[in-house]
């Protein structure tokens, strides 16, 4: 179930050492074929709980389960050789207590071969992060807009504006001091993301943050234009695969109805090669 050669894969320590260096390239992946594509180019591949919305049509990340994360983690591991695989801890799998977090993080690591887990939350999760790290589980933190708290935050708004900046800076300091090897900064004012990046000792990975972060991450289906239900401002579409797929399916339907597909090229005879 693990990455085919974990010795060759980047470790959380390798990623941690990239602070202030060449920006870390990070993307999500949920399946083996996509993992194979991103592995060549990425330093870190996140099996994000965004899988719930992107692949399972769920309205938010809240209904995502441990079973889903383990299944997609196993699929992604089969496609990775070089990148560090990080698996998201789903909603309600770690908030109750450090012990609950350890139990579920250990299951994710053992069943998927992930090199680290990611969990959402700042200062209030610092004790849990420290507990996991001291027991051998590398943790990527995630602060700013934390989608698992969407009901408490009241929407997918930019965080850390005006006086709220102090809270986010405090979160960043707390997760770094607790031993996280890296932290995702989601949907923050660019100036705040830059300040945090210069203040803390671990790499910041931005999504809707700033080009000054130590790395960037996007949801793969967003940047490929595969998930096009909505497009946040921070997403750049590098391809339009949903349009390409719709056009391909339209052509197929047209050709089947017109008996233009299959042609002789696609059918078998008694003698011909398969
Ligand atoms: O679940 C996810 O894909 C994430 C990224 C957006 C950082 O947490």
Coordinates of N, CA and C in Angstrom, one line a residue, residues 66-245:
X66 N -12.7 8.6 7.3 CA -11.4 8.0 7.4 C -11.2 7.0 6.2
X67 N -12.3 6.2 6.0 CA -12.3 5.2 5.0 C -12.0 5.8 3.6
X68 N -12.6 6.9 3.3 CA -12.3 7.6 2.0 C -10.9 8.0 1.9
X69 N -10.3 8.6 3.0 CA -9.0 9.1 3.0 C -8.0 8.0 2.8
X70 N -8.3 6.9 3.5 CA -7.3 5.7 3.4 C -7.4 5.1 2.0
X71 N -8.6 5.0 1.4 CA -8.7 4.4 0.1 C -8.0 5.3 -1.0
X72 N -8.2 6.6 -0.9 CA -7.6 7.5 -1.9 C -6.1 7.6 -1.6
X73 N -5.7 7.5 -0.4 CA -4.3 7.5 0.0 C -3.6 6.3 -0.6
X74 N -4.2 5.2 -0.5 CA -3.6 3.9 -1.1 C -3.5 4.1 -2.6
X75 N -4.5 4.6 -3.2 CA -4.5 4.8 -4.7 C -3.4 5.7 -5.1
X76 N -3.2 6.8 -4.4 CA -2.2 7.8 -4.8 C -0.8 7.2 -4.5
X77 N -0.6 6.5 -3.4 CA 0.7 5.9 -3.1 C 1.2 5.1 -4.2
X78 N 0.3 4.4 -4.9 CA 0.7 3.5 -6.0 C 1.2 4.3 -7.2
X79 N 1.0 5.6 -7.3 CA 1.5 6.4 -8.4 C 2.6 7.2 -8.1
X80 N 3.1 7.2 -6.8 CA 4.2 8.1 -6.4 C 5.5 7.4 -6.2
X81 N 6.6 8.1 -6.6 CA 7.9 7.6 -6.3 C 8.8 8.6 -5.6
X82 N 8.6 9.9 -6.0 CA 9.6 10.9 -5.5 C 8.9 11.9 -4.5
X83 N 7.7 12.3 -4.8 CA 7.1 13.3 -4.0 C 6.7 12.8 -2.6
X84 N 6.7 13.8 -1.6 CA 6.2 13.4 -0.3 C 4.7 13.3 -0.3
X85 N 4.2 12.2 0.1 CA 2.7 12.1 0.2 C 2.2 12.5 1.6
X86 N 1.3 13.5 1.6 CA 0.7 13.9 2.8 C -0.8 13.6 2.7
X87 N -1.4 13.0 3.7 CA -2.8 12.7 3.7 C -3.6 13.6 4.7
X88 N -4.7 14.2 4.3 CA -5.5 15.0 5.2 C -6.2 14.1 6.2
X89 N -6.2 14.6 7.5 CA -7.1 14.0 8.5 C -8.5 14.6 8.3
X90 N -9.5 13.7 8.2 CA -10.8 14.2 7.9 C -11.5 14.8 9.2
X91 N -12.5 15.6 8.9 CA -13.2 16.3 10.0 C -13.6 15.3 11.1
X92 N -13.4 15.7 12.3 CA -13.8 14.9 13.5 C -13.0 13.7 13.8
X93 N -11.8 13.6 13.1 CA -10.9 12.4 13.3 C -9.8 12.8 14.2
X94 N -9.7 14.1 14.6 CA -8.5 14.4 15.4 C -8.8 15.5 16.5
X95 N -10.0 16.2 16.4 CA -10.2 17.3 17.3 C -10.5 17.0 18.7
X96 N -11.0 15.7 18.9 CA -11.5 15.3 20.3 C -10.3 15.3 21.3
X97 N -9.2 14.8 20.9 CA -8.1 14.7 21.9 C -6.8 14.3 21.1
X98 N -5.6 14.6 21.7 CA -4.4 14.1 21.0 C -4.4 12.6 20.8
X99 N -4.9 11.9 21.7 CA -4.9 10.4 21.6 C -5.8 10.0 20.4
X100 N -7.0 10.6 20.2 CA -7.8 10.3 19.1 C -7.0 10.6 17.8
X101 N -6.3 11.7 17.8 CA -5.6 12.1 16.6 C -4.5 11.1 16.3
X102 N -3.8 10.7 17.4 CA -2.7 9.7 17.2 C -3.2 8.4 16.6
X103 N -4.4 7.9 17.1 CA -5.0 6.7 16.6 C -5.2 6.8 15.1
X104 N -5.9 7.9 14.7 CA -6.3 8.0 13.3 C -5.1 8.3 12.4
X105 N -4.2 9.2 12.9 CA -3.0 9.5 12.1 C -2.2 8.2 11.9
X106 N -2.0 7.4 12.9 CA -1.3 6.2 12.8 C -1.9 5.2 11.8
X107 N -3.2 5.2 11.8 CA -3.9 4.3 10.8 C -3.7 4.8 9.4
X108 N -3.8 6.1 9.2 CA -3.5 6.7 7.9 C -2.1 6.4 7.4
X109 N -1.1 6.6 8.3 CA 0.3 6.3 7.9 C 0.5 4.8 7.6
X110 N 0.0 4.0 8.5 CA 0.2 2.5 8.3 C -0.5 2.0 7.1
X111 N -1.7 2.4 6.9 CA -2.5 1.8 5.8 C -2.2 2.4 4.4
X112 N -1.6 3.6 4.4 CA -1.4 4.3 3.0 C 0.1 4.4 2.7
X113 N 0.9 4.4 3.7 CA 2.4 4.6 3.5 C 2.7 6.1 3.4
X114 N 1.7 7.0 3.8 CA 2.0 8.4 3.7 C 3.2 8.8 4.6
X115 N 3.9 9.9 4.1 CA 5.0 10.4 4.9 C 4.6 11.4 5.9
X116 N 3.4 11.9 5.9 CA 2.9 12.9 6.9 C 1.4 13.0 6.8
X117 N 0.8 13.6 7.8 CA -0.6 13.9 7.8 C -0.8 15.5 7.8
X118 N -1.9 15.9 7.4 CA -2.2 17.4 7.5 C -3.5 17.5 8.3
X119 N -3.5 18.5 9.2 CA -4.7 18.8 10.0 C -5.0 20.3 10.0
X120 N -6.2 20.7 10.2 CA -6.6 22.1 10.2 C -6.6 22.6 11.6
X121 N -6.2 23.9 11.7 CA -6.3 24.6 13.0 C -5.0 25.1 13.5
X122 N -5.1 26.2 14.3 CA -3.9 26.9 14.7 C -3.6 26.6 16.2
X123 N -3.6 27.7 17.0 CA -3.1 27.5 18.4 C -3.9 26.4 19.1
X124 N -5.2 26.3 18.8 CA -6.0 25.3 19.6 C -5.6 23.9 19.2
X125 N -4.9 23.7 18.1 CA -4.5 22.3 17.7 C -3.0 22.1 18.0
X126 N -2.3 23.1 18.6 CA -0.9 23.0 18.8 C -0.5 21.8 19.7
X127 N -1.3 21.6 20.8 CA -1.0 20.5 21.7 C -1.1 19.2 21.0
X128 N -2.1 19.0 20.1 CA -2.2 17.8 19.3 C -1.0 17.6 18.3
X129 N -0.7 18.7 17.7 CA 0.5 18.7 16.7 C 1.7 18.2 17.5
X130 N 2.0 18.8 18.7 CA 3.2 18.4 19.4 C 3.1 16.9 19.8
X131 N 1.9 16.5 20.2 CA 1.7 15.1 20.7 C 2.1 14.1 19.5
X132 N 1.6 14.4 18.3 CA 1.8 13.6 17.1 C 3.3 13.6 16.7
X133 N 3.9 14.8 16.7 CA 5.3 14.9 16.2 C 6.2 14.2 17.2
X134 N 6.0 14.3 18.5 CA 6.8 13.6 19.5 C 6.7 12.1 19.3
X135 N 5.7 11.6 18.7 CA 5.5 10.2 18.5 C 5.7 9.7 17.1
X136 N 6.5 10.6 16.4 CA 7.0 10.1 15.1 C 6.1 10.4 13.9
X137 N 5.1 11.2 14.1 CA 4.2 11.5 12.9 C 4.4 12.9 12.5
X138 N 5.0 13.1 11.3 CA 5.2 14.5 10.8 C 3.8 15.1 10.5
X139 N 3.7 16.4 10.9 CA 2.4 17.1 10.7 C 2.5 18.3 9.9
X140 N 1.7 18.5 8.8 CA 1.6 19.7 8.1 C 0.3 20.4 8.7
X141 N 0.5 21.7 9.1 CA -0.7 22.4 9.7 C -1.4 23.2 8.5
X142 N -2.6 23.6 8.8 CA -3.4 24.4 7.8 C -4.1 25.4 8.6
X143 N -3.8 26.7 8.3 CA -4.5 27.8 9.0 C -5.0 28.8 8.0
X144 N -5.7 29.9 8.5 CA -6.4 30.8 7.7 C -7.7 30.3 7.4
X145 N -8.1 30.2 6.1 CA -9.4 29.6 5.8 C -9.3 28.1 6.0
X146 N -10.0 27.5 7.0 CA -10.0 26.1 7.2 C -11.3 25.5 6.9
X147 N -11.4 24.9 5.7 CA -12.8 24.5 5.2 C -13.6 23.6 6.1
X148 N -12.9 22.8 7.0 CA -13.7 22.0 7.9 C -14.4 22.8 8.9
X149 N -14.1 24.1 9.1 CA -14.8 25.0 10.1 C -15.7 25.9 9.3
X150 N -16.2 25.5 8.2 CA -17.0 26.4 7.3 C -18.2 26.9 8.1
X151 N -18.8 26.1 8.9 CA -20.0 26.5 9.6 C -19.7 27.5 10.6
X152 N -18.6 27.4 11.3 CA -18.2 28.4 12.3 C -17.7 29.7 11.7
X153 N -17.0 29.6 10.5 CA -16.5 30.8 9.8 C -17.6 31.5 9.1
X154 N -18.7 30.8 8.8 CA -19.8 31.5 8.1 C -19.6 31.7 6.6
X155 N -18.7 30.9 6.0 CA -18.5 31.0 4.5 C -17.0 30.9 4.2
X156 N -16.7 30.9 2.9 CA -15.3 30.7 2.4 C -14.7 32.1 2.3
X157 N -14.7 32.9 3.3 CA -14.2 34.3 3.2 C -12.6 34.3 3.5
X158 N -12.0 35.4 2.9 CA -10.6 35.7 3.3 C -10.5 35.9 4.8
X159 N -9.5 35.3 5.4 CA -9.3 35.4 6.8 C -8.1 36.4 7.1
X160 N -8.1 36.9 8.3 CA -6.9 37.7 8.7 C -6.9 39.1 8.2
X161 N -8.1 39.6 7.9 CA -8.2 41.0 7.5 C -8.1 41.9 8.7
X162 N -7.5 43.1 8.6 CA -7.5 44.1 9.7 C -7.0 43.5 11.0
X163 N -7.8 43.7 12.1 CA -7.4 43.3 13.4 C -7.3 41.8 13.5
X164 N -7.9 41.1 12.6 CA -7.9 39.6 12.7 C -6.5 39.0 12.3
X165 N -5.7 39.9 11.7 CA -4.3 39.4 11.3 C -3.6 38.9 12.5
X166 N -3.7 39.5 13.7 CA -3.0 39.0 14.9 C -3.3 37.6 15.3
X167 N -4.6 37.2 15.1 CA -5.0 35.8 15.4 C -4.3 34.9 14.5
X168 N -4.2 35.2 13.2 CA -3.6 34.3 12.2 C -2.1 34.2 12.5
X169 N -1.5 35.3 12.8 CA 0.0 35.3 13.1 C 0.2 34.4 14.3
X170 N -0.6 34.5 15.3 CA -0.5 33.7 16.5 C -0.6 32.2 16.1
X171 N -1.6 31.9 15.3 CA -1.8 30.5 14.9 C -0.5 30.0 14.2
X172 N 0.1 30.8 13.3 CA 1.2 30.4 12.6 C 2.4 30.1 13.5
X173 N 2.6 31.0 14.5 CA 3.7 30.8 15.5 C 3.5 29.6 16.3
X174 N 2.2 29.4 16.7 CA 1.9 28.2 17.5 C 2.1 26.9 16.8
X175 N 1.7 26.8 15.6 CA 1.9 25.5 14.9 C 3.4 25.2 14.6
X176 N 4.1 26.3 14.3 CA 5.5 26.2 14.0 C 6.3 25.7 15.3
X177 N 5.9 26.4 16.4 CA 6.6 26.0 17.7 C 6.2 24.6 18.1
X178 N 5.0 24.2 17.8 CA 4.6 22.8 18.2 C 5.3 21.7 17.4
X179 N 5.9 22.1 16.3 CA 6.7 21.1 15.6 C 6.2 20.7 14.2
X180 N 5.2 21.4 13.7 CA 4.7 21.1 12.3 C 5.9 21.4 11.4
X181 N 6.0 20.5 10.3 CA 7.1 20.7 9.4 C 6.9 21.7 8.3
X182 N 5.6 22.1 8.2 CA 5.2 23.1 7.2 C 3.8 23.5 7.5
X183 N 3.3 24.6 6.9 CA 2.0 25.1 7.2 C 1.3 25.6 5.9
X184 N 0.1 25.2 5.7 CA -0.7 25.7 4.5 C -1.3 27.0 5.0
X185 N -1.2 28.1 4.2 CA -1.8 29.4 4.5 C -2.9 29.5 3.4
X186 N -4.2 29.4 3.8 CA -5.3 29.5 2.8 C -6.0 30.8 3.0
X187 N -6.2 31.5 1.8 CA -7.0 32.6 1.7 C -6.7 33.7 2.7
X188 N -5.5 34.3 2.6 CA -5.1 35.4 3.5 C -4.7 36.6 2.7
X189 N -4.8 37.8 3.2 CA -4.2 38.9 2.5 C -2.7 38.6 2.2
X190 N -2.3 39.0 1.0 CA -0.9 38.7 0.6 C 0.1 39.2 1.5
X191 N -0.1 40.5 2.0 CA 0.9 41.1 2.9 C 1.1 40.3 4.2
X192 N -0.1 39.8 4.7 CA 0.0 39.0 5.9 C 0.7 37.7 5.7
X193 N 0.4 37.0 4.5 CA 1.1 35.8 4.2 C 2.6 36.0 4.1
X194 N 3.0 37.1 3.5 CA 4.5 37.5 3.5 C 5.1 37.7 4.8
X195 N 4.4 38.4 5.7 CA 4.9 38.6 7.1 C 5.1 37.3 7.8
X196 N 4.0 36.4 7.7 CA 4.1 35.1 8.4 C 5.3 34.3 7.9
X197 N 5.5 34.4 6.5 CA 6.5 33.6 5.9 C 7.9 34.1 6.4
X198 N 8.0 35.4 6.7 CA 9.3 35.8 7.2 C 9.5 35.6 8.7
X199 N 8.4 35.5 9.4 CA 8.4 35.3 10.8 C 8.7 33.9 11.4
X200 N 8.2 32.9 10.6 CA 8.3 31.6 11.2 C 9.3 30.7 10.5
X201 N 9.8 29.7 11.2 CA 11.0 28.9 10.7 C 10.6 27.8 9.8
X202 N 9.3 27.5 9.6 CA 8.9 26.4 8.7 C 8.4 26.9 7.4
X203 N 8.4 26.1 6.3 CA 7.9 26.6 5.1 C 6.4 26.8 5.1
X204 N 6.0 27.9 4.5 CA 4.6 28.2 4.3 C 4.2 27.8 2.9
X205 N 3.1 27.2 2.8 CA 2.6 26.8 1.4 C 1.3 27.5 1.2
X206 N 1.3 28.4 0.2 CA 0.1 29.2 0.0 C -0.9 28.7 -0.9
X207 N -2.2 29.0 -0.6 CA -3.3 28.7 -1.6 C -4.2 30.0 -1.4
X208 N -4.2 30.9 -2.4 CA -4.9 32.1 -2.2 C -4.1 33.0 -1.1
X209 N -2.8 32.9 -1.1 CA -2.0 33.7 -0.1 C -1.1 34.6 -0.8
X210 N 0.1 34.2 -1.2 CA 1.0 35.1 -1.9 C 2.1 34.4 -2.6
X211 N 2.7 35.0 -3.6 CA 3.9 34.4 -4.3 C 5.1 34.4 -3.4
X212 N 5.0 35.1 -2.3 CA 6.2 35.2 -1.4 C 6.2 34.0 -0.4
X213 N 5.2 33.1 -0.5 CA 5.2 31.9 0.4 C 6.4 31.0 0.0
X214 N 6.7 30.0 0.8 CA 7.8 29.1 0.5 C 7.4 28.1 -0.5
X215 N 6.1 28.0 -0.8 CA 5.6 27.0 -1.8 C 4.2 27.4 -2.1
X216 N 3.6 26.7 -3.1 CA 2.2 26.9 -3.5 C 1.5 25.5 -3.7
X217 N 0.2 25.5 -3.4 CA -0.6 24.3 -3.6 C -1.9 24.7 -4.3
X218 N -2.4 23.9 -5.2 CA -3.7 24.0 -5.7 C -4.4 22.7 -5.8
X219 N -5.7 22.7 -5.8 CA -6.4 21.4 -6.0 C -6.3 21.1 -7.5
X220 N -5.8 19.9 -7.8 CA -5.5 19.5 -9.2 C -6.7 19.7 -10.1
X221 N -7.9 19.3 -9.7 CA -9.0 19.3 -10.6 C -9.4 20.8 -10.9
X222 N -9.1 21.7 -10.0 CA -9.3 23.1 -10.2 C -8.3 23.6 -11.3
X223 N -7.1 23.3 -11.2 CA -6.1 23.9 -12.1 C -6.1 23.2 -13.5
X224 N -6.7 22.0 -13.5 CA -6.9 21.3 -14.8 C -8.2 21.7 -15.5
X225 N -9.0 22.5 -14.7 CA -10.3 22.8 -15.3 C -11.2 21.6 -15.4
X226 N -11.0 20.6 -14.5 CA -11.9 19.4 -14.5 C -13.1 19.6 -13.5
X227 N -12.8 20.4 -12.4 CA -13.9 20.7 -11.5 C -14.2 22.1 -11.8
X228 N -15.3 22.4 -12.5 CA -15.6 23.8 -12.9 C -16.9 24.3 -12.4
X229 N -17.4 23.7 -11.2 CA -18.6 24.2 -10.6 C -18.5 25.6 -10.2
X230 N -17.4 25.9 -9.6 CA -17.1 27.3 -9.3 C -15.6 27.5 -9.4
X231 N -15.1 28.8 -9.6 CA -13.7 29.0 -9.7 C -13.3 30.1 -8.7
X232 N -12.6 29.7 -7.6 CA -12.2 30.8 -6.7 C -11.1 31.7 -7.4
X233 N -11.0 32.9 -6.9 CA -10.1 33.9 -7.5 C -8.7 33.4 -7.5
X234 N -8.3 32.6 -6.5 CA -6.9 32.1 -6.4 C -6.5 31.0 -7.4
X235 N -7.5 30.5 -8.1 CA -7.3 29.3 -9.0 C -6.9 29.9 -10.4
X236 N -5.8 29.4 -10.9 CA -5.4 29.6 -12.3 C -5.7 28.3 -13.0
X237 N -6.5 28.4 -14.1 CA -6.7 27.2 -14.9 C -5.6 27.1 -15.9
X238 N -4.8 26.0 -15.8 CA -3.8 25.7 -16.7 C -4.2 24.8 -17.9
X239 N -5.5 24.3 -17.8 CA -6.1 23.5 -18.8 C -7.6 23.6 -18.7
X240 N -8.3 23.0 -19.6 CA -9.8 23.1 -19.6 C -10.3 21.7 -19.9
X241 N -10.0 20.7 -19.0 CA -10.2 19.3 -19.3 C -11.7 19.0 -19.3
X242 N -12.5 19.7 -18.5 CA -13.9 19.4 -18.4 C -14.6 19.7 -19.8
X243 N -14.1 20.8 -20.4 CA -14.6 21.2 -21.8 C -14.2 20.1 -22.8
X244 N -12.9 19.7 -22.7 CA -12.4 18.7 -23.6 C -13.1 17.4 -23.5
X245 N -13.4 17.0 -22.2 CA -14.1 15.8 -22.0 C -15.6 15.9 -22.5

